[in-house]
Amino acid sequence: MAVSTTPFGRTAAGEPVTAFTLKNESGMSVTVLDYGATVQTLAVPNGAGGFTDVALGYDTVAEYESRDGYLGATIGRVGNRIGGARFSLGGVEYVLAKNDGENHLHGGVRSFDKRMWSCDAREDRLVFSRLSPDGEEGYPGALQVSVTFTLTADNALVIAYDALSDKDTLVNLTNHTYFNLNGGGAVLDHLLQVNAQRFCENDGGCLPTGRLLPVAGTPFDFRAAKPIGRDIGADCEQLRRGGGYDHNFVLSGTDAAVLYSPVSGVEMTVTTDMPGMQVYSANGLSARPGKDGQSMGPRDAVCLETQLFPNGMNCYGFPSPVLRAGKPLHSETAFRFAVR
Ligand code: BGC
């Protein structure tokens, strides 16, 4: 296992950004930026005996700062949407930024993905930390948070989240990597299997309504592996609302999903302790060049964002995103790669 660091330019405010790379014995590597604790590169062994970079990304900090999509970033404090951009906790009403129509998305305007993190680089892991001050983006409590990226000898990228708040607050952390197991082009031929019997119904703004719908007999049935593109164009109100897949799946266990590309032979297995996973087929990604001229656009990647169900404060019965003062939070998701 080896760690290396490379300067990655500066933010508009002049802060130096560093790219930290972990590489294991088989040559798999991950590069994470201290801007947004962002996965910038994820190079995994492919079926041709080489490596494929399976994460979309940019070459410069300026692109990460100015472009949409949250490519590869750590998302917080609360991933995905909070309806009406407000919530009450302990009898107090908290008002958040409406940065997605009437709703609050991915932690607000200057959320975790747009912040500098400090990095402690150890032998097989990178530990990114920051203190999110009380009131940041409207959330109560000073939150000490760290995200640990570990590369294992058997080619897994493990992302562990730890957080501790001094007041009751909301937390729902995830990573927003756009996976493309061919390194570029459409992912409609990728086979996806998701261990879920139900998914969250969305309203027209991609906000869960609180109803859980069975996947059986719908385009959302990924219980057996099928190409992402097979049903994505089906005549289905839920798909129209998202412009494709942009839904939280209710996971039936810790084996969340398997993604496989018959073209590159790369298989990715996702395991998590989270109860939900957003399957997002990059419907809103603008068409433009990414790193090394890599083309990217709608349907050129799939995000598998492990999480608590979005809008959890407003939907009866959803797992609660409340983190109580002084209670440590720990959560882990692993992305394991193999060749088939
Ligand atoms: C959301 C999408 C949103 C995207 C932003 C996803 O997690 O579910 O609705 O457009 O992030 O990149």
mmCIF file of C-alpha atoms and ligand atoms in Angstrom:
data_model
loop_
_atom_site.group_PDB
_atom_site.id
_atom_site.type_symbol
_atom_site.label_atom_id
_atom_site.label_comp_id
_atom_site.label_asym_id
_atom_site.label_seq_id
_atom_site.Cartn_x
_atom_site.Cartn_y
_atom_site.Cartn_z
ATOM 1 C CA MET A 1 0.000 0.000 0.000
ATOM 2 C CA ALA A 2 1.344 3.453 -0.837
ATOM 3 C CA VAL A 3 0.157 7.032 -0.315
ATOM 4 C CA SER A 4 1.238 9.950 -2.493
ATOM 5 C CA THR A 5 0.215 13.596 -2.669
ATOM 6 C CA THR A 6 0.100 16.005 -5.602
ATOM 7 C CA PRO A 7 -0.793 19.716 -5.659
ATOM 8 C CA PHE A 8 -4.160 20.150 -7.415
ATOM 9 C CA GLY A 9 -4.302 23.941 -7.828
ATOM 10 C CA ARG A 10 -6.157 26.496 -5.734
ATOM 11 C CA THR A 11 -9.738 27.397 -4.986
ATOM 12 C CA ALA A 12 -11.104 30.782 -6.109
ATOM 13 C CA ALA A 13 -10.431 31.955 -2.532
ATOM 14 C CA GLY A 14 -6.770 30.943 -2.892
ATOM 15 C CA GLU A 15 -6.738 27.824 -0.708
ATOM 16 C CA PRO A 16 -4.296 25.171 -1.969
ATOM 17 C CA VAL A 17 -5.959 21.887 -2.899
ATOM 18 C CA THR A 18 -4.104 18.567 -2.646
ATOM 19 C CA ALA A 19 -4.849 15.267 -4.373
ATOM 20 C CA PHE A 20 -4.132 12.271 -2.106
ATOM 21 C CA THR A 21 -3.678 8.904 -3.813
ATOM 22 C CA LEU A 22 -3.805 5.457 -2.227
ATOM 23 C CA LYS A 23 -2.567 2.495 -4.245
ATOM 24 C CA ASN A 24 -2.717 -1.175 -3.230
ATOM 25 C CA GLU A 25 -0.489 -4.096 -4.266
ATOM 26 C CA SER A 26 -2.642 -5.007 -7.271
ATOM 27 C CA GLY A 27 -2.357 -1.450 -8.588
ATOM 28 C CA MET A 28 -5.904 -0.315 -7.798
ATOM 29 C CA SER A 29 -5.852 3.341 -6.792
ATOM 30 C CA VAL A 30 -8.123 6.058 -5.503
ATOM 31 C CA THR A 31 -7.408 9.771 -5.577
ATOM 32 C CA VAL A 32 -9.314 11.973 -3.154
ATOM 33 C CA LEU A 33 -9.168 15.790 -3.024
ATOM 34 C CA ASP A 34 -9.238 17.748 0.213
ATOM 35 C CA TYR A 35 -11.742 20.040 -1.549
ATOM 36 C CA GLY A 36 -15.078 18.394 -0.762
ATOM 37 C CA ALA A 37 -13.351 15.134 0.323
ATOM 38 C CA THR A 38 -13.973 14.297 -3.323
ATOM 39 C CA VAL A 39 -13.152 11.027 -5.105
ATOM 40 C CA GLN A 40 -11.460 12.355 -8.249
ATOM 41 C CA THR A 41 -10.115 9.072 -9.697
ATOM 42 C CA LEU A 42 -10.864 5.414 -9.021
ATOM 43 C CA ALA A 43 -8.713 3.128 -11.165
ATOM 44 C CA VAL A 44 -9.644 -0.544 -10.895
ATOM 45 C CA PRO A 45 -8.429 -3.705 -12.686
ATOM 46 C CA ASN A 46 -10.385 -4.492 -15.869
ATOM 47 C CA GLY A 47 -10.950 -7.614 -17.985
ATOM 48 C CA ALA A 48 -8.194 -6.665 -20.460
ATOM 49 C CA GLY A 49 -5.471 -6.837 -17.828
ATOM 50 C CA GLY A 50 -5.258 -3.057 -17.428
ATOM 51 C CA PHE A 51 -7.046 -0.470 -15.315
ATOM 52 C CA THR A 52 -10.206 1.548 -15.899
ATOM 53 C CA ASP A 53 -10.953 4.814 -14.130
ATOM 54 C CA VAL A 54 -14.557 4.173 -13.116
ATOM 55 C CA ALA A 55 -15.316 7.593 -11.561
ATOM 56 C CA LEU A 56 -16.282 10.695 -13.520
ATOM 57 C CA GLY A 57 -14.352 13.788 -12.472
ATOM 58 C CA TYR A 58 -12.667 17.022 -13.487
ATOM 59 C CA ASP A 59 -9.057 18.084 -13.987
ATOM 60 C CA THR A 60 -9.252 21.407 -12.150
ATOM 61 C CA VAL A 61 -10.577 22.860 -8.890
ATOM 62 C CA ALA A 62 -12.310 25.603 -10.870
ATOM 63 C CA GLU A 63 -14.510 22.989 -12.544
ATOM 64 C CA TYR A 64 -15.353 21.377 -9.206
ATOM 65 C CA GLU A 65 -16.249 24.827 -7.859
ATOM 66 C CA SER A 66 -18.334 26.031 -10.767
ATOM 67 C CA ARG A 67 -20.060 22.997 -12.238
ATOM 68 C CA ASP A 68 -23.115 21.128 -11.071
ATOM 69 C CA GLY A 69 -23.371 17.467 -10.243
ATOM 70 C CA TYR A 70 -21.450 16.977 -6.970
ATOM 71 C CA LEU A 71 -19.026 14.695 -8.839
ATOM 72 C CA GLY A 72 -17.354 12.290 -6.401
ATOM 73 C CA ALA A 73 -18.027 14.556 -3.434
ATOM 74 C CA THR A 74 -18.814 13.898 0.201
ATOM 75 C CA ILE A 75 -22.396 15.042 0.769
ATOM 76 C CA GLY A 76 -23.555 16.582 4.062
ATOM 77 C CA ARG A 77 -24.842 17.459 6.495
ATOM 78 C CA VAL A 78 -27.949 15.951 5.006
ATOM 79 C CA GLY A 79 -27.821 14.177 1.679
ATOM 80 C CA ASN A 80 -30.659 14.547 -0.817
ATOM 81 C CA ARG A 81 -33.821 16.570 -0.173
ATOM 82 C CA ILE A 82 -35.613 18.102 2.791
ATOM 83 C CA GLY A 83 -39.130 19.146 1.774
ATOM 84 C CA GLY A 84 -39.899 22.845 2.099
ATOM 85 C CA ALA A 85 -36.288 23.417 3.248
ATOM 86 C CA ARG A 86 -37.308 23.405 6.897
ATOM 87 C CA PHE A 87 -37.600 21.059 9.837
ATOM 88 C CA SER A 88 -38.437 21.230 13.522
ATOM 89 C CA LEU A 89 -36.340 19.663 16.196
ATOM 90 C CA GLY A 90 -36.758 20.056 19.943
ATOM 91 C CA GLY A 91 -39.605 22.512 19.384
ATOM 92 C CA VAL A 92 -37.469 24.837 17.235
ATOM 93 C CA GLU A 93 -38.155 25.456 13.551
ATOM 94 C CA TYR A 94 -34.978 25.526 11.441
ATOM 95 C CA VAL A 95 -35.047 27.221 8.046
ATOM 96 C CA LEU A 96 -32.595 26.024 5.404
ATOM 97 C CA ALA A 97 -31.653 27.236 1.931
ATOM 98 C CA LYS A 98 -34.079 26.430 -0.883
ATOM 99 C CA ASN A 99 -31.451 25.351 -3.387
ATOM 100 C CA ASP A 100 -33.679 22.955 -5.358
ATOM 101 C CA GLY A 101 -37.001 24.608 -6.136
ATOM 102 C CA GLU A 102 -38.883 24.783 -2.838
ATOM 103 C CA ASN A 103 -36.654 22.134 -1.277
ATOM 104 C CA HIS A 104 -33.216 21.837 0.289
ATOM 105 C CA LEU A 105 -30.720 19.576 -1.514
ATOM 106 C CA HIS A 106 -27.445 17.932 -0.433
ATOM 107 C CA GLY A 107 -26.783 20.147 2.581
ATOM 108 C CA GLY A 108 -27.321 23.614 1.153
ATOM 109 C CA VAL A 109 -25.457 26.320 -0.688
ATOM 110 C CA ARG A 110 -21.941 25.903 0.688
ATOM 111 C CA SER A 111 -22.284 22.310 1.797
ATOM 112 C CA PHE A 112 -19.626 19.704 2.668
ATOM 113 C CA ASP A 113 -18.766 19.165 -1.011
ATOM 114 C CA LYS A 114 -17.648 22.818 -1.298
ATOM 115 C CA ARG A 115 -15.499 22.955 1.841
ATOM 116 C CA MET A 116 -11.838 22.300 2.527
ATOM 117 C CA TRP A 117 -11.128 19.254 4.700
ATOM 118 C CA SER A 118 -7.925 18.435 6.549
ATOM 119 C CA CYS A 119 -6.370 15.095 5.644
ATOM 120 C CA ASP A 120 -4.434 12.664 7.771
ATOM 121 C CA ALA A 121 -2.829 10.250 5.307
ATOM 122 C CA ARG A 122 -1.997 6.883 6.874
ATOM 123 C CA GLU A 123 -0.589 3.724 5.307
ATOM 124 C CA ASP A 124 -3.796 2.266 3.864
ATOM 125 C CA ARG A 125 -6.246 5.091 4.507
ATOM 126 C CA LEU A 126 -7.005 8.765 4.129
ATOM 127 C CA VAL A 127 -8.882 10.412 6.982
ATOM 128 C CA PHE A 128 -10.588 13.682 6.009
ATOM 129 C CA SER A 129 -11.978 15.788 8.857
ATOM 130 C CA ARG A 130 -13.661 19.086 9.443
ATOM 131 C CA LEU A 131 -15.624 20.906 12.106
ATOM 132 C CA SER A 132 -18.929 22.102 10.731
ATOM 133 C CA PRO A 133 -19.765 25.051 12.983
ATOM 134 C CA ASP A 134 -23.050 25.505 14.842
ATOM 135 C CA GLY A 135 -25.502 27.103 12.420
ATOM 136 C CA GLU A 136 -23.609 26.194 9.246
ATOM 137 C CA GLU A 137 -26.136 26.172 6.396
ATOM 138 C CA GLY A 138 -28.842 26.585 9.050
ATOM 139 C CA TYR A 139 -28.241 23.312 10.921
ATOM 140 C CA PRO A 140 -27.930 23.319 14.719
ATOM 141 C CA GLY A 141 -24.860 22.060 16.570
ATOM 142 C CA ALA A 142 -21.134 22.084 15.997
ATOM 143 C CA LEU A 143 -20.506 18.824 14.167
ATOM 144 C CA GLN A 144 -17.098 17.152 14.131
ATOM 145 C CA VAL A 145 -17.089 14.922 11.084
ATOM 146 C CA SER A 146 -14.567 12.629 9.457
ATOM 147 C CA VAL A 147 -14.674 10.533 6.327
ATOM 148 C CA THR A 148 -12.146 7.711 6.051
ATOM 149 C CA PHE A 149 -11.271 6.208 2.669
ATOM 150 C CA THR A 150 -9.565 2.799 2.928
ATOM 151 C CA LEU A 151 -8.279 0.625 0.113
ATOM 152 C CA THR A 152 -8.220 -3.068 0.976
ATOM 153 C CA ALA A 153 -5.954 -5.771 -0.420
ATOM 154 C CA ASP A 154 -9.002 -7.365 -2.107
ATOM 155 C CA ASN A 155 -9.796 -4.226 -4.106
ATOM 156 C CA ALA A 156 -12.489 -2.572 -2.025
ATOM 157 C CA LEU A 157 -12.815 1.131 -1.430
ATOM 158 C CA VAL A 158 -14.351 1.446 2.019
ATOM 159 C CA ILE A 159 -15.816 4.814 3.005
ATOM 160 C CA ALA A 160 -16.442 5.240 6.735
ATOM 161 C CA TYR A 161 -18.296 8.216 8.202
ATOM 162 C CA ASP A 162 -17.912 9.384 11.805
ATOM 163 C CA ALA A 163 -19.688 12.345 13.343
ATOM 164 C CA LEU A 164 -20.302 13.868 16.753
ATOM 165 C CA SER A 165 -22.453 16.906 17.503
ATOM 166 C CA ASP A 166 -22.688 19.102 20.594
ATOM 167 C CA LYS A 167 -26.436 19.683 20.006
ATOM 168 C CA ASP A 168 -29.187 17.555 18.523
ATOM 169 C CA THR A 169 -28.965 17.934 14.753
ATOM 170 C CA LEU A 170 -29.638 16.144 11.459
ATOM 171 C CA VAL A 171 -27.005 14.061 9.666
ATOM 172 C CA ASN A 172 -27.193 11.908 6.536
ATOM 173 C CA LEU A 173 -23.779 11.519 4.925
ATOM 174 C CA THR A 174 -23.020 9.916 1.587
ATOM 175 C CA ASN A 175 -20.641 9.969 -1.352
ATOM 176 C CA HIS A 176 -21.707 11.136 -4.796
ATOM 177 C CA THR A 177 -19.369 9.272 -7.142
ATOM 178 C CA TYR A 178 -20.654 8.919 -10.700
ATOM 179 C CA PHE A 179 -19.714 5.352 -11.660
ATOM 180 C CA ASN A 180 -18.992 4.350 -15.218
ATOM 181 C CA LEU A 181 -17.403 0.908 -15.348
ATOM 182 C CA ASN A 182 -16.233 1.515 -18.943
ATOM 183 C CA GLY A 183 -14.528 4.793 -18.037
ATOM 184 C CA GLY A 184 -16.882 6.815 -20.266
ATOM 185 C CA GLY A 185 -19.912 6.690 -22.551
ATOM 186 C CA ALA A 186 -23.452 5.654 -21.647
ATOM 187 C CA VAL A 187 -24.038 3.207 -18.793
ATOM 188 C CA LEU A 188 -27.315 1.892 -20.211
ATOM 189 C CA ASP A 189 -25.640 -1.454 -20.973
ATOM 190 C CA HIS A 190 -24.377 -1.858 -17.382
ATOM 191 C CA LEU A 191 -26.186 -4.609 -15.503
ATOM 192 C CA LEU A 192 -27.534 -3.453 -12.157
ATOM 193 C CA GLN A 193 -28.878 -5.602 -9.363
ATOM 194 C CA VAL A 194 -30.380 -3.897 -6.291
ATOM 195 C CA ASN A 195 -31.412 -5.758 -3.172
ATOM 196 C CA ALA A 196 -34.718 -3.920 -2.667
ATOM 197 C CA GLN A 197 -38.366 -4.929 -2.734
ATOM 198 C CA ARG A 198 -39.606 -1.354 -2.401
ATOM 199 C CA PHE A 199 -38.643 2.168 -3.357
ATOM 200 C CA CYS A 200 -39.722 5.649 -2.311
ATOM 201 C CA GLU A 201 -42.403 7.273 -4.413
ATOM 202 C CA ASN A 202 -41.288 10.765 -5.512
ATOM 203 C CA ASP A 203 -43.301 13.889 -6.185
ATOM 204 C CA GLY A 204 -42.573 16.047 -9.244
ATOM 205 C CA GLY A 205 -39.565 17.580 -7.476
ATOM 206 C CA CYS A 206 -37.935 14.193 -6.778
ATOM 207 C CA LEU A 207 -38.909 14.499 -3.123
ATOM 208 C CA PRO A 208 -40.170 11.327 -1.417
ATOM 209 C CA THR A 209 -43.880 11.598 -0.626
ATOM 210 C CA GLY A 210 -43.636 9.120 2.264
ATOM 211 C CA ARG A 211 -45.191 6.245 0.332
ATOM 212 C CA LEU A 212 -43.163 3.124 -0.368
ATOM 213 C CA LEU A 213 -44.031 1.364 -3.620
ATOM 214 C CA PRO A 214 -43.299 -2.285 -4.455
ATOM 215 C CA VAL A 215 -40.727 -2.728 -7.227
ATOM 216 C CA ALA A 216 -42.494 -5.868 -8.497
ATOM 217 C CA GLY A 217 -43.988 -5.372 -11.939
ATOM 218 C CA THR A 218 -42.368 -1.922 -12.367
ATOM 219 C CA PRO A 219 -39.237 -0.595 -14.128
ATOM 220 C CA PHE A 220 -37.783 -0.325 -10.602
ATOM 221 C CA ASP A 221 -37.449 -4.084 -10.250
ATOM 222 C CA PHE A 222 -33.687 -4.679 -10.111
ATOM 223 C CA ARG A 223 -33.958 -7.725 -7.850
ATOM 224 C CA ALA A 224 -32.454 -9.739 -10.701
ATOM 225 C CA ALA A 225 -29.646 -8.020 -12.629
ATOM 226 C CA LYS A 226 -30.836 -6.167 -15.725
ATOM 227 C CA PRO A 227 -29.381 -3.475 -18.003
ATOM 228 C CA ILE A 228 -30.001 0.019 -16.612
ATOM 229 C CA GLY A 229 -31.319 1.010 -20.034
ATOM 230 C CA ARG A 230 -33.854 -1.800 -20.395
ATOM 231 C CA ASP A 231 -36.813 -0.014 -18.785
ATOM 232 C CA ILE A 232 -35.490 3.525 -18.322
ATOM 233 C CA GLY A 233 -37.659 4.823 -21.171
ATOM 234 C CA ALA A 234 -40.795 2.978 -20.013
ATOM 235 C CA ASP A 235 -44.123 4.780 -19.872
ATOM 236 C CA CYS A 236 -44.074 5.275 -16.116
ATOM 237 C CA GLU A 237 -44.996 8.346 -14.077
ATOM 238 C CA GLN A 238 -42.203 7.794 -11.529
ATOM 239 C CA LEU A 239 -39.562 7.678 -14.273
ATOM 240 C CA ARG A 240 -40.997 10.793 -15.918
ATOM 241 C CA ARG A 241 -40.787 12.642 -12.604
ATOM 242 C CA GLY A 242 -37.094 11.836 -12.235
ATOM 243 C CA GLY A 243 -36.219 12.066 -15.927
ATOM 244 C CA GLY A 244 -34.980 8.502 -15.363
ATOM 245 C CA TYR A 245 -33.944 6.767 -12.152
ATOM 246 C CA ASP A 246 -33.546 9.209 -9.262
ATOM 247 C CA HIS A 247 -35.114 7.279 -6.414
ATOM 248 C CA ASN A 248 -34.319 5.910 -2.995
ATOM 249 C CA PHE A 249 -34.429 2.110 -2.828
ATOM 250 C CA VAL A 250 -35.343 0.480 0.481
ATOM 251 C CA LEU A 251 -32.520 -2.000 1.009
ATOM 252 C CA SER A 252 -33.398 -5.492 2.229
ATOM 253 C CA GLY A 253 -29.961 -6.134 3.727
ATOM 254 C CA THR A 254 -26.343 -5.054 3.789
ATOM 255 C CA ASP A 255 -25.650 -6.431 0.303
ATOM 256 C CA ALA A 256 -27.008 -3.379 -1.465
ATOM 257 C CA ALA A 257 -26.153 -3.719 -5.136
ATOM 258 C CA VAL A 258 -24.000 -5.214 -7.881
ATOM 259 C CA LEU A 259 -23.069 -3.228 -10.977
ATOM 260 C CA TYR A 260 -21.358 -4.976 -13.892
ATOM 261 C CA SER A 261 -20.184 -3.927 -17.313
ATOM 262 C CA PRO A 262 -20.000 -6.715 -19.925
ATOM 263 C CA VAL A 263 -17.757 -4.387 -21.969
ATOM 264 C CA SER A 264 -14.927 -3.853 -19.459
ATOM 265 C CA GLY A 265 -15.636 -6.953 -17.362
ATOM 266 C CA VAL A 266 -15.555 -4.790 -14.219
ATOM 267 C CA GLU A 267 -17.949 -5.732 -11.433
ATOM 268 C CA MET A 268 -18.643 -3.518 -8.427
ATOM 269 C CA THR A 269 -20.392 -4.842 -5.325
ATOM 270 C CA VAL A 270 -21.846 -2.334 -2.857
ATOM 271 C CA THR A 271 -22.327 -3.245 0.805
ATOM 272 C CA THR A 272 -23.555 -0.838 3.450
ATOM 273 C CA ASP A 273 -25.069 -0.464 6.896
ATOM 274 C CA MET A 274 -27.420 2.242 5.573
ATOM 275 C CA PRO A 275 -31.107 1.373 5.027
ATOM 276 C CA GLY A 276 -31.447 3.156 1.686
ATOM 277 C CA MET A 277 -29.665 3.855 -1.583
ATOM 278 C CA GLN A 278 -30.386 6.534 -4.180
ATOM 279 C CA VAL A 279 -30.081 5.185 -7.707
ATOM 280 C CA TYR A 280 -29.455 8.212 -9.895
ATOM 281 C CA SER A 281 -28.891 7.701 -13.616
ATOM 282 C CA ALA A 282 -27.177 11.092 -14.002
ATOM 283 C CA ASN A 283 -30.323 12.504 -15.613
ATOM 284 C CA GLY A 284 -29.394 16.115 -14.906
ATOM 285 C CA LEU A 285 -25.686 15.946 -15.718
ATOM 286 C CA SER A 286 -24.828 18.586 -18.326
ATOM 287 C CA ALA A 287 -23.022 17.347 -21.432
ATOM 288 C CA ARG A 288 -19.429 18.560 -21.291
ATOM 289 C CA PRO A 289 -15.881 17.299 -21.158
ATOM 290 C CA GLY A 290 -14.585 15.910 -17.873
ATOM 291 C CA LYS A 291 -11.025 14.961 -16.901
ATOM 292 C CA ASP A 292 -8.666 14.041 -19.750
ATOM 293 C CA GLY A 293 -11.376 15.114 -22.208
ATOM 294 C CA GLN A 294 -13.646 12.292 -20.941
ATOM 295 C CA SER A 295 -17.119 12.950 -22.342
ATOM 296 C CA MET A 296 -19.909 13.110 -19.807
ATOM 297 C CA GLY A 297 -23.574 13.830 -19.900
ATOM 298 C CA PRO A 298 -26.980 12.417 -18.983
ATOM 299 C CA ARG A 299 -26.945 8.613 -18.575
ATOM 300 C CA ASP A 300 -23.145 8.506 -18.740
ATOM 301 C CA ALA A 301 -22.907 7.298 -15.136
ATOM 302 C CA VAL A 302 -24.890 5.910 -12.284
ATOM 303 C CA CYS A 303 -24.654 7.102 -8.679
ATOM 304 C CA LEU A 304 -25.366 4.587 -5.936
ATOM 305 C CA GLU A 305 -25.698 6.845 -2.895
ATOM 306 C CA THR A 306 -26.138 4.860 0.312
ATOM 307 C CA GLN A 307 -28.169 6.893 2.784
ATOM 308 C CA LEU A 308 -31.065 7.306 5.172
ATOM 309 C CA PHE A 309 -34.261 7.857 3.179
ATOM 310 C CA PRO A 310 -34.502 11.432 1.875
ATOM 311 C CA ASN A 311 -37.029 13.773 3.503
ATOM 312 C CA GLY A 312 -36.907 11.537 6.583
ATOM 313 C CA MET A 313 -38.001 14.326 8.967
ATOM 314 C CA ASN A 314 -41.250 14.826 7.083
ATOM 315 C CA CYS A 315 -42.233 11.241 6.315
ATOM 316 C CA TYR A 316 -43.819 9.138 9.014
ATOM 317 C CA GLY A 317 -42.010 5.836 9.561
ATOM 318 C CA PHE A 318 -38.813 6.748 7.671
ATOM 319 C CA PRO A 319 -35.534 6.173 9.570
ATOM 320 C CA SER A 320 -34.765 9.309 11.557
ATOM 321 C CA PRO A 321 -31.851 11.527 10.474
ATOM 322 C CA VAL A 322 -31.627 13.015 13.989
ATOM 323 C CA LEU A 323 -28.205 12.725 15.594
ATOM 324 C CA ARG A 324 -28.459 13.324 19.321
ATOM 325 C CA ALA A 325 -25.923 15.527 21.094
ATOM 326 C CA GLY A 326 -22.881 13.602 22.281
ATOM 327 C CA LYS A 327 -23.868 10.376 20.516
ATOM 328 C CA PRO A 328 -21.202 9.225 18.046
ATOM 329 C CA LEU A 329 -22.353 8.269 14.574
ATOM 330 C CA HIS A 330 -20.491 5.639 12.575
ATOM 331 C CA SER A 331 -21.456 4.250 9.208
ATOM 332 C CA GLU A 332 -19.661 2.355 6.439
ATOM 333 C CA THR A 333 -20.145 1.625 2.771
ATOM 334 C CA ALA A 334 -17.806 -0.556 0.699
ATOM 335 C CA PHE A 335 -17.413 -0.613 -3.083
ATOM 336 C CA ARG A 336 -15.629 -3.873 -3.941
ATOM 337 C CA PHE A 337 -14.222 -4.433 -7.430
ATOM 338 C CA ALA A 338 -13.596 -7.660 -9.301
ATOM 339 C CA VAL A 339 -13.216 -8.832 -12.890
ATOM 340 C CA ARG A 340 -15.705 -11.307 -14.376
HETATM 341 C C1 BGC B 1 -30.247 13.638 -6.556
HETATM 342 C C2 BGC B 1 -30.625 14.250 -7.870
HETATM 343 C C3 BGC B 1 -29.749 15.453 -8.098
HETATM 344 C C4 BGC B 1 -28.318 14.999 -8.092
HETATM 345 C C5 BGC B 1 -27.395 16.177 -8.209
HETATM 346 C C6 BGC B 1 -28.835 13.174 -6.673
HETATM 347 O O1 BGC B 1 -28.426 12.599 -5.474
HETATM 348 O O2 BGC B 1 -31.083 12.580 -6.191
HETATM 349 O O3 BGC B 1 -31.990 14.625 -7.884
HETATM 350 O O4 BGC B 1 -30.051 16.081 -9.312
HETATM 351 O O5 BGC B 1 -28.009 14.299 -6.926
HETATM 352 O O6 BGC B 1 -26.235 15.812 -8.768
#
